[in-house]
XYZ file of C-alpha atoms in Angstrom:
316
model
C 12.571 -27.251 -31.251
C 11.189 -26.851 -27.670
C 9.779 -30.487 -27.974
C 12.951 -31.660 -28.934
C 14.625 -30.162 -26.101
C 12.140 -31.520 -23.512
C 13.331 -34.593 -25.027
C 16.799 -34.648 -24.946
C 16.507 -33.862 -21.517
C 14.098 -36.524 -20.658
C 16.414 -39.224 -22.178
C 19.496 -37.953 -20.412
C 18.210 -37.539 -16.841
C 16.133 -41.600 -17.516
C 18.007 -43.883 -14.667
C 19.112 -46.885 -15.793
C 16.681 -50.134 -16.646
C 17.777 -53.599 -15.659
C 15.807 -55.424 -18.623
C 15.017 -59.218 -17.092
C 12.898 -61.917 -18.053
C 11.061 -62.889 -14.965
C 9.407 -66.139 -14.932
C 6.579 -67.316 -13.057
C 5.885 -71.436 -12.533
C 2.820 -72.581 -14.297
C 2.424 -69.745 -16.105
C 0.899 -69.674 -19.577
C 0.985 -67.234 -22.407
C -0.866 -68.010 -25.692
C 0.097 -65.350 -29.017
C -1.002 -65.438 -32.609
C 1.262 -64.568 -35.025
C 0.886 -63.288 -38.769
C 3.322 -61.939 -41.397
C 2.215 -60.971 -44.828
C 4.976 -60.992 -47.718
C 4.710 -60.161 -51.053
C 7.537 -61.320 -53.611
C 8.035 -59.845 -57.141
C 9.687 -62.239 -58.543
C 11.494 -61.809 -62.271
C 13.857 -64.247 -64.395
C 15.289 -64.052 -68.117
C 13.670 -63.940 -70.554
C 10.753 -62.339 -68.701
C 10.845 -58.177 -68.504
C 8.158 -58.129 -66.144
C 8.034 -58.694 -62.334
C 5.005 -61.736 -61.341
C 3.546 -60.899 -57.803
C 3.460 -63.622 -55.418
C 1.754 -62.942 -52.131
C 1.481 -64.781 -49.354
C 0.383 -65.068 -45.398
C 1.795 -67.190 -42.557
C -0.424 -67.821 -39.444
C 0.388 -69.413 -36.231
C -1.088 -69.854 -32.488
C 1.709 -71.223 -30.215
C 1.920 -71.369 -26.272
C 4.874 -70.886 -24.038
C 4.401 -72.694 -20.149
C 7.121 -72.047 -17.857
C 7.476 -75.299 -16.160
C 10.307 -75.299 -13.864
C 12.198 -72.487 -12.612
C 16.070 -72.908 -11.752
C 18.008 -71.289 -8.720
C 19.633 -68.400 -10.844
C 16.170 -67.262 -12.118
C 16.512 -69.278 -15.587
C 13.307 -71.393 -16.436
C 12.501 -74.364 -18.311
C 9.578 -72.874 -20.591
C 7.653 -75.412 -23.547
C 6.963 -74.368 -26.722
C 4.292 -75.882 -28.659
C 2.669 -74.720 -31.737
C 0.290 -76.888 -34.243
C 1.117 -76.614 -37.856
C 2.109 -73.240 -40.114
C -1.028 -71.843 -42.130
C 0.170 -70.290 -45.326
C -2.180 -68.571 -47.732
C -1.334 -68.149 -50.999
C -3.124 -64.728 -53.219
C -4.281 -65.362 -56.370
C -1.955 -65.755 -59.275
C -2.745 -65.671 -63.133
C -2.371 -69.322 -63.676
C -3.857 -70.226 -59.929
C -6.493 -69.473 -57.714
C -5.713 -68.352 -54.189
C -4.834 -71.303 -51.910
C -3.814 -72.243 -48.204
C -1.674 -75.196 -46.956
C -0.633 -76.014 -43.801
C 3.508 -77.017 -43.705
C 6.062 -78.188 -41.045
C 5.029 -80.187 -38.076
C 2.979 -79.760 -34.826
C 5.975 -78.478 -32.572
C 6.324 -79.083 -28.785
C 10.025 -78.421 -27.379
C 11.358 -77.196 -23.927
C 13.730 -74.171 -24.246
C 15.791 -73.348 -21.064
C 16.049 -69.963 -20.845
C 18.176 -67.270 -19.559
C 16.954 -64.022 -17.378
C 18.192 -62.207 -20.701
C 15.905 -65.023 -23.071
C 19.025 -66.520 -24.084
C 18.529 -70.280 -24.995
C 20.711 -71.864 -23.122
C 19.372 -75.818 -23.951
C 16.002 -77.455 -25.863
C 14.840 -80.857 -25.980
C 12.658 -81.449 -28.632
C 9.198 -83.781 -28.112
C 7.832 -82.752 -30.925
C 6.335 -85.891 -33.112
C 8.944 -87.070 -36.021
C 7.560 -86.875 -39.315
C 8.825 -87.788 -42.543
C 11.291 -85.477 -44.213
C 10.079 -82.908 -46.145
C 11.008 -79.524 -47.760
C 11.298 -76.069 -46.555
C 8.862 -73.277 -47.018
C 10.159 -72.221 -50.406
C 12.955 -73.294 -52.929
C 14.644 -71.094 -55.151
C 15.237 -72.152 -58.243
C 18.050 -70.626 -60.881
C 16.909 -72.456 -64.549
C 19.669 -70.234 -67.034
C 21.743 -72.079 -69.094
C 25.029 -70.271 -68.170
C 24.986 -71.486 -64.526
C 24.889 -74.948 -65.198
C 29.024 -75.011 -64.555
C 28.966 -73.562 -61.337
C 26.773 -76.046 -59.767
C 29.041 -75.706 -56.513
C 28.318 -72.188 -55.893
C 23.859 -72.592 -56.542
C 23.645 -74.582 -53.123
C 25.232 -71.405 -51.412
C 23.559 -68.456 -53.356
C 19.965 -70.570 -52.656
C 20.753 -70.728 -48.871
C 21.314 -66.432 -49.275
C 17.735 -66.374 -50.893
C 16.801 -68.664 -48.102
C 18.001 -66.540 -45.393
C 16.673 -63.544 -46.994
C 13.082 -65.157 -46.998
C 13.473 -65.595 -43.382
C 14.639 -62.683 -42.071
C 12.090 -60.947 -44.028
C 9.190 -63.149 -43.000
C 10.074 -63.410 -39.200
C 8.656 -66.737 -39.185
C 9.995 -67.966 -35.932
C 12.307 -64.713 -35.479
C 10.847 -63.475 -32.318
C 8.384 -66.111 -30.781
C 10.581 -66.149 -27.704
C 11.277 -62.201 -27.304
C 14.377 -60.043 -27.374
C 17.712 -60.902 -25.853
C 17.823 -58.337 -22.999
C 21.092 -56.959 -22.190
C 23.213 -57.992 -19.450
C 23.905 -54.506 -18.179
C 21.608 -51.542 -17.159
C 20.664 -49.515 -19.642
C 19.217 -45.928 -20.834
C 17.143 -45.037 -23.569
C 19.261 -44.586 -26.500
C 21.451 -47.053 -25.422
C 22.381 -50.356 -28.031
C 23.212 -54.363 -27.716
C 23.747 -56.562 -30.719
C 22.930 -60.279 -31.479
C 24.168 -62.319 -34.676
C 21.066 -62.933 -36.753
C 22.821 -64.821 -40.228
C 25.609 -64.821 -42.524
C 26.258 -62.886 -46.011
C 29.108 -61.918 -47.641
C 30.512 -58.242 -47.427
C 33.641 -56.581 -49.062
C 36.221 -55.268 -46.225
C 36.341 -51.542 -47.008
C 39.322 -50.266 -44.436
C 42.084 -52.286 -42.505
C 44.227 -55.585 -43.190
C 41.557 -57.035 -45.389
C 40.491 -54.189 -47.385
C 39.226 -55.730 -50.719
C 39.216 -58.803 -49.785
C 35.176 -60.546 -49.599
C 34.611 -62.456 -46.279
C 31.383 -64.231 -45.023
C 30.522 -61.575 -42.540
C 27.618 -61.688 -39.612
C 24.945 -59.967 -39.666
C 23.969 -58.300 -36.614
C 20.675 -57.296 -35.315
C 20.718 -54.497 -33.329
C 18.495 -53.843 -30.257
C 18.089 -49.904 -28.785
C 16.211 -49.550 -26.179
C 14.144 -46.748 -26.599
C 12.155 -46.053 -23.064
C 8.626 -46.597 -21.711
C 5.577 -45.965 -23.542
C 2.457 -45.748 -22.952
C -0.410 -47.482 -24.641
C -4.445 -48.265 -24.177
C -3.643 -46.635 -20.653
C -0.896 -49.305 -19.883
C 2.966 -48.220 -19.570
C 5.717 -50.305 -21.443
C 9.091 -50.906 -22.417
C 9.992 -50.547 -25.695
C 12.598 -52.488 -27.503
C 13.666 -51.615 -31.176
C 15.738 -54.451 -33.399
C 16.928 -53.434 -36.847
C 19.512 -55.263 -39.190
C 20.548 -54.078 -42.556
C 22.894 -55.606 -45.262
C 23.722 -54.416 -48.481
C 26.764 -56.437 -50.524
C 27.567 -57.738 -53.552
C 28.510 -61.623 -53.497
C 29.846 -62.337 -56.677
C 33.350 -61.594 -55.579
C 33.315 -64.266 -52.947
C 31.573 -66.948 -55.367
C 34.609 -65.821 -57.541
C 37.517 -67.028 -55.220
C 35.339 -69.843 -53.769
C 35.270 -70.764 -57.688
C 38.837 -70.324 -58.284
C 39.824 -72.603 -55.678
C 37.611 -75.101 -57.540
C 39.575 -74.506 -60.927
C 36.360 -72.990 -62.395
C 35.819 -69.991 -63.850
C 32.882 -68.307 -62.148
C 29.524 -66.918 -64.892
C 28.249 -64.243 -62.216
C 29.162 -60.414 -62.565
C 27.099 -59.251 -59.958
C 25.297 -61.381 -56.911
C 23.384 -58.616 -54.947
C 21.845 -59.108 -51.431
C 19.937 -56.653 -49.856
C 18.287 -56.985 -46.286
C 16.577 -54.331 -44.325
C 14.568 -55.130 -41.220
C 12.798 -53.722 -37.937
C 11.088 -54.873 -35.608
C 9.083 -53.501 -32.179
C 8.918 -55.203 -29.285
C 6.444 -54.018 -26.618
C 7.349 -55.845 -22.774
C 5.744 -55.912 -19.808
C 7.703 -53.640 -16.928
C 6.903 -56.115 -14.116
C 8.366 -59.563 -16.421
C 9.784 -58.334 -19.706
C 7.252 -60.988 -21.209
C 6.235 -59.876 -24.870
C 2.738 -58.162 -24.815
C 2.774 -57.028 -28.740
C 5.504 -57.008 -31.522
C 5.634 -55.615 -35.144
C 7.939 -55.632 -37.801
C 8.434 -54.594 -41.467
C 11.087 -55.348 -43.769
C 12.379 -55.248 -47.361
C 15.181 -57.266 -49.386
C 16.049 -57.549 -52.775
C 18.375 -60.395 -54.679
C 20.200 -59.763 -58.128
C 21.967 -62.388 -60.259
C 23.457 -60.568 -63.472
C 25.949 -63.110 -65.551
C 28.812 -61.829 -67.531
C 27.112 -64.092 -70.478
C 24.503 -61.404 -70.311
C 25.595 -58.202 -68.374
C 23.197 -55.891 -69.471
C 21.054 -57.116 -66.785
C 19.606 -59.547 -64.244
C 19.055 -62.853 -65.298
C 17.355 -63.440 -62.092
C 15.607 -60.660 -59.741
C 13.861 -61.290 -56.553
C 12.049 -58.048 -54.443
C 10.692 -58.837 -51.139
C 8.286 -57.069 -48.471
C 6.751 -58.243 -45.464
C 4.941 -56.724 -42.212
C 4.622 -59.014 -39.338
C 2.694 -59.156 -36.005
C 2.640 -60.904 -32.790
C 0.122 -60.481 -30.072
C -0.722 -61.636 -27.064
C -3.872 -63.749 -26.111
């Protein structure tokens, strides 16, 4: 109790922190990022859950090239191919790949990392596929062809918010205002559907945002060095079958689902520098989970999807 009362009074006499991104021409930063995610992955007629694990590596560099009159910078990005490891399944052995393309684009940013322009340079290479597909294979889904495309993108999102594969390469959006620990900004992070529970809408199922939530939670010390610390978070928890019902209706189709459910649960820490509010470290964790029950077979899921990741980012 005494320890929490030297706190409270800590936080309420801090002064206010002016959080901005100070650049510096020429500079150079190099980081090396890794997330590890493990998927438990489960469809009908299966009752068990197969493991999938997986690891995503990447160097990348940011330069700040040119730096504009109201303290905004032209900064280039470039990073060589994604390194994903694959763990050993029962019917493979463990295997890595490298995907996507050697990247090397120019963000202009703000003196709150806002991306206010890019210009990509990066070599074109042919078309190719994302990271992962989903794939729904039961029977009873076949009518509602319209409505897979959507539900995939949700277990697309979901991978990538939980694998924070280029979620945080170019730091935190600062706030525009002072602030004291404790204190809270928000930035839009995706899209998933959510059921209105008070007001006008109540009932109805929109496409809502998600937000991400920064607090800033002080200075901190660590190996002797002091710190700001930023804390994201985002959560969603909905069930999307009602909005795949309408969308359906429209269609004059009678929608197979009786339950669509997203879950989404993430945080992440990011550790700044007090003279630049340039990244030093970051780590992150998060967990998500995706249910597809049809009314063909309510009893339950024909499809189930569990998701856990940890994530860092350091500095070179």
């Amino acid at each position: 109790m005494f320890m929490a009362a030297v706190m409270a009074i800590a936080l309420s006499s801090a002064e206010p922190v002016t959080l901005q991104r100070v650049f510096r021409q020429g500079e150079t930063s190099t980081y090396d990022f890794t997330t590890r995610i493990t998927l438990d992955v489960r469809e009908y007629p299966l009752e068990t859950f197969i493991p999938v694990n997986e690891r995503v590596n990447y160097t990348f560099s940011l330069t700040t090239e040119r730096l504009k009159p109201d303290g905004a910078a032209d900064v280039r990005f470039k990073r060589n191919k994604v390194t994903i490891r694959s763990g050993e399944r029962f019917d493979e052995p463990p295997k890595e790949k490298k995907v996507g393309r050697d990247e090397n684009i120019v963000f202009t940013l703000s003196r709150t990392n806002q991306v206010l322009s890019s210009r990509d340079e990066s070599p074109k290479p042919p078309a190719s596929g994302g990271l992962r597909a989903a794939m729904l294979r039961h029977a009873s889904l076949a009518a509602a062809g319209v409505a897979l495309d959507i539900i995939d993108d949700w277990i697309a999102q979901m991978h990538q918010l939980a694998g924070f594969v280029n979620f945080f390469d170019l730091g935190p959006i600062l706030p525009a205002r002072p602030v004291e620990p404790g204190e809270t900004w928000k930035e839009t992070v995706g899209y998933a559907p959510i059921t209105v529970a008070e007001g006008a809408d109540k009932g109805r199922t929109l496409n809502a945002r998600i937000d991400y939530v920064y607090t800033f939670m002080g200075e901190v010390e660590q190996g002797g060095r002091s710190m700001y610390h930023i804390q994201g978070t985002y959560k969603h928890d909905a069930d999307a079958a009602k909005y795949i019902e309408d969308l359906l209706t429209q269609e004059r189709m009678v929608s197979p689902f009786k339950e669509i459910r997203l879950q989404m649960e993430g945080k992440v820490d990011y550790f700044l520098d007090k003279s630049t509010c340039s990244v030093i470290r970051i780590s992150a964790s998060a967990n998500g989970y995706f249910g597809l029950t049809v009314k063909e077979l309510p009893d339950a899921p024909v499809m189930e999807e569990k998701i856990k990741s940890s994530a860092s980012l350091t500095r070179k």
